[in-house]
Amino acid sequence: MFDAKIYSQRRRQLKEQLGSGLLLFWGNDESPMNYTGNPYHFRQDSSFLYFFGLNSPGLAGLVDVDEGRDILFGDDVSVDDIIWMGDQPLFKDRARGVGVDDTRPAAELRNTVKAAIRAGKKVHFLPPYRAKTVMQLGDLLGLRNGQVKDYVSEALIKAVVEQRSVKINEEIAEIEAAMAVAYEMHTTAMRMTKPGILESEIAGMVEGIALTQEGYVSFPVILTINGQILHNHFHGNRLEEGRLLVNDSGAETAMGYCSDITRTFPVSGRFTGKQKDIYNLVLRAQTTAIEAIGPGIKNREVHLKAVTVIAAGLKDLGLMQGDVEEAVKAGAHALFMPHGLGHMMGLDVHDMEGLGENFVGYDKSIKRSDQFGLAYLRLARELQPGYVLTVEPGIYFIPALVEKWAKEEKFKDFIDYERVKNYLDFGGIRIEDDVLVTESGSRILGKPIPKTVEELEEIVGSG
Ligand code: GLY
Ligand code: MN
């Protein structure tokens, strides 16, 4: 955990931002896999972690803006619990560690909230993303489950997004720690890769490395020779000579801070000429994008720069044609990169996505496009020092999409479908790094993970 002062300062800032009312932060509970006593890995709610720091189930935090009070609700473990869990520190001592002196039994939350509502106070809460939390909030606030979403507080969402978007040095250090784990995950996968082994052997090792560092994976590992399937969690294929392997994986630290890295490399350890051309194009798009990042720059402009590099490169290779700017404006390049350039990253791998993507990535000055491809850009707004974001361009040959567009003759002035058809067994390439916006530009976080053709050819299959 960070120093208690950091959590107190964050809550103080919220009080100033909101001005009045009760701010309710609902901690996550255990979530059963197949029966109650057999839960999934416990993951605390990220906003609860950010403002109240305690990483265990059964807690709720309340910031009473009018009274200037912070309260934590929870219970000490019973002797019965100690038999199964061992001794636990006292709840009041844990609360003090995050700057909260006022602790109350979990069961008292109901009376405290009801009394506040009777006194005419507004209860602000964030959008719940777990069914159980919807039910608990509905029960607490006297709302039907279907009504809960209508009562979430936009003012609280905006205040939380404003704070969580800008990472302080202590948070950057945690993200760097998650990057160090990702370095091991990715270089180990590269060394292990060779024809004949199963994706699952590598994916299991990658996930295991995250666990050995007292953390966890920041999202289910994507490790596949079918990189054209953007979020492919199937790990049952045997690696074959000639294929490319996409490894999109990251870790989260014990405190919940994330990394999210993608590397793509040939199973054989040697890129073919065709693979090298596409790989270097994606790499050029990625480095161009990273160089363009800086304070005051809109991330939508960075995205457009990256896809313009891709469209121009695909034209050089004969897969696209016509005027590059016009092709990008029309969205023709999205046949090859049908996703956005990246997202914020912090306590969530897609940081704060649960609060509503448009609150995080868009604002009054920039509205989400409805064009295929650009519509999936999660972060479009102006960047500020302290933001951490991913930069993850890709080129994919998705047979079903190519077939559909070719049949519709969609953007036929910009796409040479006859040539594209020669790439239908290519797969996909994505390259992703995590970048901090600094006062003067940007910095790639973590120790460099092999990324150039030469670096990859040296390490892949070497161990
Ligand atoms: N790394 C997975 C994603 O960004 O969606
Ligand atoms: Mn990502």
Short mmCIF file of C-alpha atoms and ligand atoms in Angstrom, two decimals:
data_model
loop_
_atom_site.label_atom_id
_atom_site.label_comp_id
_atom_site.label_asym_id
_atom_site.label_seq_id
_atom_site.Cartn_x
_atom_site.Cartn_y
_atom_site.Cartn_z
CA MET A 1 0.00 0.00 0.00
CA PHE A 2 1.00 3.61 -0.44
CA ASP A 3 1.52 5.95 2.48
CA ALA A 4 -1.76 6.75 4.29
CA LYS A 5 -1.35 10.42 3.33
CA ILE A 6 -1.84 9.58 -0.35
CA TYR A 7 -5.25 8.00 0.28
CA SER A 8 -6.30 10.87 2.60
CA GLN A 9 -5.25 13.43 0.00
CA ARG A 10 -7.22 11.63 -2.73
CA ARG A 11 -10.37 11.64 -0.58
CA ARG A 12 -9.82 15.28 0.37
CA GLN A 13 -9.64 16.19 -3.30
CA LEU A 14 -12.89 14.31 -3.94
CA LYS A 15 -14.60 16.30 -1.19
CA GLU A 16 -13.48 19.53 -2.86
CA GLN A 17 -14.60 18.28 -6.25
CA LEU A 18 -18.06 17.09 -5.16
CA GLY A 19 -18.87 19.79 -2.58
CA SER A 20 -21.63 17.87 -0.81
CA GLY A 21 -23.28 14.47 -0.29
CA LEU A 22 -22.19 10.94 0.57
CA LEU A 23 -19.71 9.20 -1.72
CA LEU A 24 -20.14 5.46 -1.53
CA PHE A 25 -17.35 3.15 -2.71
CA TRP A 26 -18.43 -0.46 -2.80
CA GLY A 27 -15.61 -2.99 -2.41
CA ASN A 28 -15.86 -6.27 -4.28
CA ASP A 29 -16.86 -9.55 -2.68
CA GLU A 30 -15.58 -13.01 -3.43
CA SER A 31 -17.11 -14.42 -6.61
CA PRO A 32 -17.86 -18.17 -6.73
CA MET A 33 -16.55 -20.30 -9.62
CA ASN A 34 -18.66 -23.41 -9.15
CA TYR A 35 -19.73 -23.22 -5.51
CA THR A 36 -19.49 -20.56 -2.83
CA GLY A 37 -16.43 -21.94 -1.11
CA ASN A 38 -14.45 -22.12 -4.38
CA PRO A 39 -14.08 -18.52 -5.55
CA TYR A 40 -12.28 -16.98 -8.52
CA HIS A 41 -9.08 -15.09 -7.79
CA PHE A 42 -10.21 -12.12 -5.66
CA ARG A 43 -9.98 -8.77 -7.44
CA GLN A 44 -10.78 -5.63 -5.48
CA ASP A 45 -12.67 -2.82 -7.21
CA SER A 46 -10.10 -0.41 -8.62
CA SER A 47 -11.74 2.83 -7.43
CA PHE A 48 -12.09 1.33 -3.95
CA LEU A 49 -8.38 0.46 -4.10
CA TYR A 50 -7.55 3.96 -5.29
CA PHE A 51 -9.37 5.79 -2.48
CA PHE A 52 -9.35 3.22 0.34
CA GLY A 53 -6.40 0.94 -0.52
CA LEU A 54 -7.58 -2.22 1.28
CA ASN A 55 -7.39 -5.32 -0.85
CA SER A 56 -9.88 -7.75 0.73
CA PRO A 57 -13.55 -8.64 0.30
CA GLY A 58 -16.54 -7.45 2.30
CA LEU A 59 -15.68 -3.75 2.64
CA ALA A 60 -17.35 -0.46 1.79
CA GLY A 61 -15.97 3.05 2.05
CA LEU A 62 -17.96 6.22 2.62
CA VAL A 63 -16.78 9.78 2.18
CA ASP A 64 -19.21 12.08 3.96
CA VAL A 65 -18.47 15.38 2.26
CA ASP A 66 -20.76 17.48 4.48
CA GLU A 67 -19.31 16.15 7.74
CA GLY A 68 -15.76 15.94 6.34
CA ARG A 69 -15.54 12.28 7.42
CA ASP A 70 -14.13 9.10 5.85
CA ILE A 71 -15.60 5.83 7.14
CA LEU A 72 -14.72 2.22 6.39
CA PHE A 73 -17.30 -0.51 6.94
CA GLY A 74 -16.12 -4.08 7.49
CA ASP A 75 -15.67 -6.78 10.11
CA ASP A 76 -12.84 -8.47 11.93
CA VAL A 77 -12.50 -12.17 11.26
CA SER A 78 -14.06 -14.60 13.73
CA VAL A 79 -12.27 -17.56 15.35
CA ASP A 80 -14.03 -19.79 12.81
CA ASP A 81 -12.45 -17.73 10.00
CA ILE A 82 -9.04 -17.84 11.69
CA ILE A 83 -9.12 -21.65 11.51
CA TRP A 84 -9.25 -21.43 7.70
CA MET A 85 -7.45 -18.14 7.03
CA GLY A 86 -5.02 -17.73 9.91
CA ASP A 87 -4.78 -14.61 12.07
CA GLN A 88 -5.61 -11.35 10.35
CA PRO A 89 -4.67 -7.80 11.37
CA LEU A 90 -7.44 -5.90 13.12
CA PHE A 91 -9.72 -4.01 10.76
CA LYS A 92 -9.18 -0.72 12.61
CA ASP A 93 -5.40 -1.07 12.22
CA ARG A 94 -5.71 -1.80 8.50
CA ALA A 95 -8.00 1.22 8.13
CA ARG A 96 -5.47 3.44 9.89
CA GLY A 97 -2.95 2.35 7.26
CA VAL A 98 -5.06 4.17 4.66
CA GLY A 99 -5.72 7.20 6.86
CA VAL A 100 -9.19 6.19 8.13
CA ASP A 101 -9.86 6.33 11.89
CA ASP A 102 -13.61 5.80 11.72
CA THR A 103 -14.38 2.09 11.24
CA ARG A 104 -17.79 0.50 11.72
CA PRO A 105 -19.25 -3.01 11.38
CA ALA A 106 -20.37 -3.87 7.84
CA ALA A 107 -23.97 -4.17 9.01
CA GLU A 108 -24.00 -0.50 10.04
CA LEU A 109 -23.61 0.75 6.48
CA ARG A 110 -27.35 0.38 5.92
CA ASN A 111 -28.32 2.60 8.89
CA THR A 112 -25.69 5.20 8.07
CA VAL A 113 -26.82 5.48 4.46
CA LYS A 114 -30.53 5.44 5.35
CA ALA A 115 -30.04 8.20 7.94
CA ALA A 116 -28.21 10.29 5.37
CA ILE A 117 -30.97 9.79 2.79
CA ARG A 118 -33.58 10.77 5.43
CA ALA A 119 -31.56 13.92 6.09
CA GLY A 120 -31.89 14.75 2.39
CA LYS A 121 -28.29 13.99 1.42
CA LYS A 122 -27.47 12.75 -2.05
CA VAL A 123 -25.71 9.37 -2.23
CA HIS A 124 -23.17 9.31 -5.07
CA PHE A 125 -22.00 5.94 -6.34
CA LEU A 126 -20.09 4.63 -9.38
CA PRO A 127 -21.56 2.29 -12.01
CA PRO A 128 -21.56 -1.29 -10.71
CA TYR A 129 -20.25 -3.94 -13.14
CA ARG A 130 -20.99 -7.07 -11.09
CA ALA A 131 -24.54 -8.43 -10.79
CA LYS A 132 -24.12 -8.94 -7.04
CA THR A 133 -23.15 -5.30 -6.52
CA VAL A 134 -26.19 -4.17 -8.51
CA MET A 135 -28.37 -6.22 -6.14
CA GLN A 136 -26.57 -4.99 -3.02
CA LEU A 137 -26.81 -1.34 -4.09
CA GLY A 138 -30.45 -1.77 -5.09
CA ASP A 139 -31.22 -3.29 -1.72
CA LEU A 140 -29.35 -0.58 0.17
CA LEU A 141 -30.87 2.32 -1.74
CA GLY A 142 -34.39 0.93 -2.18
CA LEU A 143 -34.05 0.64 -5.98
CA ARG A 144 -35.06 -2.19 -8.30
CA ASN A 145 -32.04 -3.85 -9.97
CA GLY A 146 -32.99 -2.35 -13.33
CA GLN A 147 -33.09 1.16 -11.86
CA VAL A 148 -29.64 1.17 -10.26
CA LYS A 149 -27.84 2.29 -13.44
CA ASP A 150 -30.13 5.34 -13.67
CA TYR A 151 -28.92 6.60 -10.29
CA VAL A 152 -25.14 6.42 -10.76
CA SER A 153 -23.47 9.75 -10.16
CA GLU A 154 -22.02 11.44 -13.23
CA ALA A 155 -20.41 14.03 -10.96
CA LEU A 156 -18.57 11.30 -9.03
CA ILE A 157 -17.57 9.49 -12.23
CA LYS A 158 -16.06 12.70 -13.62
CA ALA A 159 -14.23 13.50 -10.39
CA VAL A 160 -12.80 9.98 -10.14
CA VAL A 161 -11.73 9.93 -13.81
CA GLU A 162 -10.02 13.31 -13.38
CA GLN A 163 -7.96 12.04 -10.45
CA ARG A 164 -7.20 8.52 -11.62
CA SER A 165 -6.12 9.66 -15.10
CA VAL A 166 -3.04 11.47 -13.80
CA LYS A 167 -0.57 9.02 -12.25
CA ILE A 168 1.69 10.20 -9.45
CA ASN A 169 5.30 9.02 -9.16
CA GLU A 170 4.40 6.26 -6.69
CA GLU A 171 1.90 4.87 -9.20
CA ILE A 172 4.41 5.05 -12.05
CA ALA A 173 6.82 3.04 -9.87
CA GLU A 174 4.11 0.36 -9.39
CA ILE A 175 3.40 0.28 -13.13
CA GLU A 176 7.14 -0.08 -13.74
CA ALA A 177 7.09 -3.05 -11.34
CA ALA A 178 4.29 -4.59 -13.43
CA MET A 179 6.41 -3.88 -16.53
CA ALA A 180 9.34 -5.80 -15.02
CA VAL A 181 7.07 -8.84 -14.67
CA ALA A 182 5.83 -8.37 -18.25
CA TYR A 183 9.46 -8.30 -19.40
CA GLU A 184 9.96 -11.78 -17.91
CA MET A 185 6.63 -13.01 -19.31
CA HIS A 186 7.47 -11.89 -22.83
CA THR A 187 11.15 -12.79 -23.03
CA THR A 188 10.41 -16.25 -21.56
CA ALA A 189 7.71 -16.81 -24.20
CA MET A 190 10.12 -15.73 -26.93
CA ARG A 191 12.84 -18.08 -25.75
CA MET A 192 10.42 -21.04 -25.46
CA THR A 193 8.87 -20.58 -28.89
CA LYS A 194 9.67 -23.30 -31.42
CA PRO A 195 7.74 -25.46 -33.86
CA GLY A 196 5.94 -28.41 -32.31
CA ILE A 197 5.04 -27.09 -28.87
CA LEU A 198 1.54 -26.15 -27.80
CA GLU A 199 0.35 -22.57 -27.30
CA SER A 200 -0.86 -23.69 -23.87
CA GLU A 201 2.68 -24.63 -22.77
CA ILE A 202 3.83 -21.08 -23.36
CA ALA A 203 0.62 -19.44 -22.15
CA GLY A 204 0.82 -21.43 -18.89
CA MET A 205 4.41 -20.33 -18.34
CA VAL A 206 3.50 -16.70 -19.07
CA GLU A 207 0.63 -16.76 -16.57
CA GLY A 208 2.77 -18.61 -14.02
CA ILE A 209 5.43 -15.89 -14.12
CA ALA A 210 2.80 -13.31 -13.12
CA LEU A 211 1.80 -15.51 -10.19
CA THR A 212 5.35 -16.06 -9.00
CA GLN A 213 5.69 -12.29 -8.55
CA GLU A 214 2.86 -12.22 -5.96
CA GLY A 215 0.62 -10.63 -8.53
CA TYR A 216 -1.65 -11.90 -11.24
CA VAL A 217 -2.25 -11.49 -14.95
CA SER A 218 -3.86 -8.15 -15.74
CA PHE A 219 -6.25 -9.88 -18.19
CA PRO A 220 -6.54 -13.42 -19.58
CA VAL A 221 -3.45 -14.20 -21.67
CA ILE A 222 -3.87 -13.84 -25.44
CA LEU A 223 -1.28 -16.14 -26.99
CA THR A 224 -2.07 -17.49 -30.40
CA ILE A 225 -0.89 -18.38 -33.87
CA ASN A 226 -4.23 -16.96 -35.03
CA GLY A 227 -3.40 -13.34 -34.30
CA GLN A 228 -6.07 -12.25 -36.76
CA ILE A 229 -8.55 -13.07 -33.97
CA LEU A 230 -7.97 -9.98 -31.86
CA HIS A 231 -8.78 -11.39 -28.43
CA ASN A 232 -8.16 -15.10 -28.92
CA HIS A 233 -8.02 -16.96 -25.60
CA PHE A 234 -7.87 -20.45 -27.14
CA HIS A 235 -4.49 -22.03 -26.46
CA GLY A 236 -4.92 -25.47 -28.01
CA ASN A 237 -2.92 -25.10 -31.25
CA ARG A 238 0.46 -26.64 -31.90
CA LEU A 239 3.02 -24.12 -33.14
CA GLU A 240 3.88 -24.61 -36.79
CA GLU A 241 6.84 -23.44 -38.83
CA GLY A 242 5.80 -20.46 -40.95
CA ARG A 243 3.22 -19.08 -38.51
CA LEU A 244 3.50 -15.93 -36.44
CA LEU A 245 2.81 -16.05 -32.70
CA VAL A 246 1.03 -13.14 -31.01
CA ASN A 247 1.59 -12.78 -27.27
CA ASP A 248 -0.60 -10.07 -25.71
CA SER A 249 -0.20 -10.36 -21.96
CA GLY A 250 0.58 -8.35 -18.86
CA ALA A 251 0.80 -8.53 -15.12
CA GLU A 252 -0.70 -6.70 -12.23
CA THR A 253 1.19 -6.08 -9.02
CA ALA A 254 -0.12 -7.11 -5.61
CA MET A 255 -1.47 -3.52 -5.37
CA GLY A 256 -3.34 -3.91 -8.66
CA TYR A 257 -1.27 -1.78 -11.05
CA CYS A 258 -1.03 -3.21 -14.56
CA SER A 259 1.15 -3.74 -17.58
CA ASP A 260 -0.10 -4.68 -21.06
CA ILE A 261 2.40 -5.65 -23.74
CA THR A 262 2.07 -7.30 -27.15
CA ARG A 263 4.81 -8.84 -29.21
CA THR A 264 4.52 -10.84 -32.42
CA PHE A 265 7.26 -13.08 -33.74
CA PRO A 266 7.77 -16.06 -36.06
CA VAL A 267 7.44 -19.56 -34.62
CA SER A 268 10.57 -20.59 -36.54
CA GLY A 269 12.63 -17.67 -35.25
CA ARG A 270 12.99 -16.28 -38.80
CA PHE A 271 10.59 -13.85 -40.45
CA THR A 272 9.72 -14.59 -44.08
CA GLY A 273 10.06 -11.63 -46.45
CA LYS A 274 6.28 -11.18 -46.51
CA GLN A 275 6.09 -11.27 -42.70
CA LYS A 276 8.99 -8.85 -42.35
CA ASP A 277 7.32 -6.30 -44.64
CA ILE A 278 4.11 -6.28 -42.63
CA TYR A 279 5.95 -6.44 -39.29
CA ASN A 280 8.16 -3.46 -40.06
CA LEU A 281 5.13 -1.51 -41.19
CA VAL A 282 3.32 -2.11 -37.88
CA LEU A 283 6.53 -1.22 -36.04
CA ARG A 284 6.85 2.02 -38.01
CA ALA A 285 3.24 2.88 -37.18
CA GLN A 286 3.93 2.21 -33.50
CA THR A 287 7.13 4.25 -33.26
CA THR A 288 5.55 7.11 -35.24
CA ALA A 289 2.64 7.11 -32.79
CA ILE A 290 4.88 7.06 -29.71
CA GLU A 291 6.94 9.95 -31.08
CA ALA A 292 3.74 11.93 -31.64
CA ILE A 293 2.57 11.55 -28.03
CA GLY A 294 2.89 14.54 -25.75
CA PRO A 295 0.94 16.93 -23.56
CA GLY A 296 -1.77 18.85 -25.40
CA ILE A 297 -1.92 16.32 -28.26
CA LYS A 298 -5.24 14.61 -28.91
CA ASN A 299 -4.85 10.84 -28.92
CA ARG A 300 -7.24 10.70 -31.88
CA GLU A 301 -4.56 12.57 -33.88
CA VAL A 302 -1.99 10.01 -32.74
CA HIS A 303 -4.30 7.18 -33.83
CA LEU A 304 -4.81 8.83 -37.24
CA LYS A 305 -1.05 9.26 -37.69
CA ALA A 306 -0.52 5.55 -36.99
CA VAL A 307 -3.22 4.37 -39.39
CA THR A 308 -1.94 6.75 -42.07
CA VAL A 309 1.47 5.07 -41.83
CA ILE A 310 -0.29 1.71 -42.16
CA ALA A 311 -2.35 2.80 -45.17
CA ALA A 312 0.69 4.30 -46.91
CA GLY A 313 2.75 1.16 -46.25
CA LEU A 314 -0.03 -1.12 -47.49
CA LYS A 315 -0.22 0.99 -50.64
CA ASP A 316 3.53 0.50 -51.16
CA LEU A 317 2.93 -3.25 -50.83
CA GLY A 318 0.10 -3.09 -53.36
CA LEU A 319 -2.67 -4.05 -50.94
CA MET A 320 -4.17 -0.56 -50.82
CA GLN A 321 -4.38 1.99 -53.60
CA GLY A 322 -5.52 5.54 -54.35
CA ASP A 323 -5.03 8.60 -52.20
CA VAL A 324 -3.82 7.62 -48.71
CA GLU A 325 -5.40 10.57 -46.87
CA GLU A 326 -8.72 9.95 -48.61
CA ALA A 327 -8.54 6.23 -47.79
CA VAL A 328 -7.95 6.97 -44.10
CA LYS A 329 -10.69 9.59 -44.03
CA ALA A 330 -13.11 7.06 -45.51
CA GLY A 331 -11.96 4.36 -43.05
CA ALA A 332 -10.74 1.87 -45.69
CA HIS A 333 -7.62 0.97 -43.64
CA ALA A 334 -9.91 -0.47 -40.94
CA LEU A 335 -10.12 -3.66 -42.99
CA PHE A 336 -6.57 -4.26 -41.72
CA MET A 337 -6.70 -2.49 -38.33
CA PRO A 338 -10.28 -2.59 -37.10
CA HIS A 339 -9.47 -1.33 -33.61
CA GLY A 340 -8.26 1.78 -31.80
CA LEU A 341 -4.64 2.63 -31.12
CA GLY A 342 -4.87 2.13 -27.36
CA HIS A 343 -6.37 2.84 -23.99
CA MET A 344 -5.48 4.31 -20.61
CA MET A 345 -3.78 1.92 -18.20
CA GLY A 346 -3.41 1.98 -14.43
CA LEU A 347 -5.30 0.06 -11.76
CA ASP A 348 -7.34 -1.47 -14.57
CA VAL A 349 -5.67 -2.69 -17.71
CA HIS A 350 -8.30 -0.73 -19.63
CA ASP A 351 -8.18 1.95 -16.99
CA MET A 352 -11.56 3.02 -15.61
CA GLU A 353 -13.47 1.34 -18.46
CA GLY A 354 -16.04 0.26 -15.87
CA LEU A 355 -16.85 3.93 -15.23
CA GLY A 356 -17.87 4.38 -18.86
CA GLU A 357 -15.46 4.56 -21.77
CA ASN A 358 -16.75 7.90 -23.02
CA PHE A 359 -16.04 9.58 -19.66
CA VAL A 360 -12.46 8.29 -19.80
CA GLY A 361 -11.51 8.71 -23.43
CA TYR A 362 -13.75 11.53 -24.67
CA ASP A 363 -14.89 14.95 -23.44
CA LYS A 364 -16.84 17.99 -24.55
CA SER A 365 -14.28 18.80 -27.22
CA ILE A 366 -14.21 15.37 -28.87
CA LYS A 367 -17.07 12.99 -29.55
CA ARG A 368 -16.75 9.34 -30.50
CA SER A 369 -16.83 8.66 -34.24
CA ASP A 370 -19.31 6.12 -35.55
CA GLN A 371 -16.98 5.04 -38.38
CA PHE A 372 -16.00 1.34 -38.32
CA GLY A 373 -12.51 1.16 -36.76
CA LEU A 374 -12.29 4.70 -35.37
CA ALA A 375 -15.43 3.99 -33.33
CA TYR A 376 -13.41 1.49 -31.29
CA LEU A 377 -10.83 4.07 -30.22
CA ARG A 378 -11.09 4.03 -26.42
CA LEU A 379 -8.94 7.11 -25.77
CA ALA A 380 -9.32 10.08 -28.12
CA ARG A 381 -9.04 13.19 -25.93
CA GLU A 382 -6.16 15.50 -25.25
CA LEU A 383 -3.24 13.95 -23.38
CA GLN A 384 -1.80 15.39 -20.17
CA PRO A 385 1.43 14.73 -18.27
CA GLY A 386 0.91 11.74 -15.99
CA TYR A 387 -1.39 9.84 -18.32
CA VAL A 388 -0.34 6.25 -19.03
CA LEU A 389 -1.64 4.74 -22.24
CA THR A 390 -1.03 1.79 -24.50
CA VAL A 391 0.10 2.18 -28.10
CA GLU A 392 -0.90 -0.96 -29.96
CA PRO A 393 -1.32 -0.76 -33.72
CA GLY A 394 -1.79 -3.92 -35.71
CA ILE A 395 -2.38 -5.38 -39.16
CA TYR A 396 -4.67 -8.36 -39.43
CA PHE A 397 -5.99 -10.42 -42.30
CA ILE A 398 -9.43 -11.51 -41.11
CA PRO A 399 -10.80 -13.84 -43.80
CA ALA A 400 -14.48 -13.32 -42.94
CA LEU A 401 -14.11 -9.52 -43.02
CA VAL A 402 -12.10 -9.52 -46.27
CA GLU A 403 -14.69 -11.82 -47.86
CA LYS A 404 -17.58 -9.60 -46.75
CA TRP A 405 -16.02 -6.34 -47.90
CA ALA A 406 -14.83 -7.87 -51.18
CA LYS A 407 -18.34 -9.15 -51.92
CA GLU A 408 -19.80 -5.72 -51.12
CA GLU A 409 -17.02 -4.11 -53.21
CA LYS A 410 -16.53 -1.85 -50.22
CA PHE A 411 -13.82 0.79 -50.71
CA LYS A 412 -12.79 -0.96 -53.93
CA ASP A 413 -11.02 2.23 -55.04
CA PHE A 414 -8.74 1.94 -52.01
CA ILE A 415 -8.30 -1.83 -51.58
CA ASP A 416 -6.90 -4.34 -54.06
CA TYR A 417 -8.88 -7.39 -52.97
CA GLU A 418 -7.14 -9.73 -55.45
CA ARG A 419 -3.81 -9.03 -53.75
CA VAL A 420 -5.29 -9.12 -50.24
CA LYS A 421 -6.56 -12.62 -50.98
CA ASN A 422 -2.93 -13.79 -51.10
CA TYR A 423 -2.67 -12.95 -47.39
CA LEU A 424 -5.69 -14.81 -46.05
CA ASP A 425 -3.51 -17.36 -44.22
CA PHE A 426 -1.16 -14.69 -42.85
CA GLY A 427 -2.71 -14.22 -39.39
CA GLY A 428 -2.13 -10.93 -37.63
CA ILE A 429 0.51 -8.71 -36.08
CA ARG A 430 0.13 -6.37 -33.10
CA ILE A 431 2.89 -4.51 -31.26
CA GLU A 432 2.06 -2.85 -27.95
CA ASP A 433 3.97 -0.79 -25.40
CA ASP A 434 2.85 1.24 -22.39
CA VAL A 435 3.73 4.91 -22.52
CA LEU A 436 3.81 7.71 -19.95
CA VAL A 437 2.99 11.23 -21.09
CA THR A 438 5.67 13.54 -19.68
CA GLU A 439 5.96 17.34 -19.50
CA SER A 440 8.00 17.34 -22.69
CA GLY A 441 6.75 14.31 -24.63
CA SER A 442 6.55 10.67 -23.68
CA ARG A 443 8.52 7.77 -22.24
CA ILE A 444 8.06 4.06 -22.90
CA LEU A 445 7.72 2.40 -19.50
CA GLY A 446 9.80 -0.58 -18.42
CA LYS A 447 12.99 -2.16 -19.66
CA PRO A 448 12.91 -2.49 -23.47
CA ILE A 449 11.42 -5.82 -24.56
CA PRO A 450 12.84 -7.16 -27.87
CA LYS A 451 10.88 -5.55 -30.69
CA THR A 452 12.91 -5.14 -33.87
CA VAL A 453 13.18 -7.96 -36.40
CA GLU A 454 16.84 -8.43 -35.47
CA GLU A 455 16.18 -8.49 -31.70
CA LEU A 456 13.36 -10.97 -32.12
CA GLU A 457 15.26 -13.26 -34.47
CA GLU A 458 18.06 -13.39 -31.91
CA ILE A 459 15.93 -14.35 -28.91
CA VAL A 460 13.09 -16.49 -30.34
CA GLY A 461 13.75 -20.17 -29.74
CA SER A 462 16.99 -19.49 -27.90
CA GLY A 463 16.11 -21.34 -24.74
N1 GLY B 1 -4.33 -6.32 -24.19
C1 GLY B 1 -5.70 -6.51 -24.42
C2 GLY B 1 -6.40 -5.24 -24.72
O1 GLY B 1 -5.84 -4.19 -24.64
O2 GLY B 1 -7.57 -5.25 -25.02
MN MN B 2 -3.95 -3.20 -24.61
#
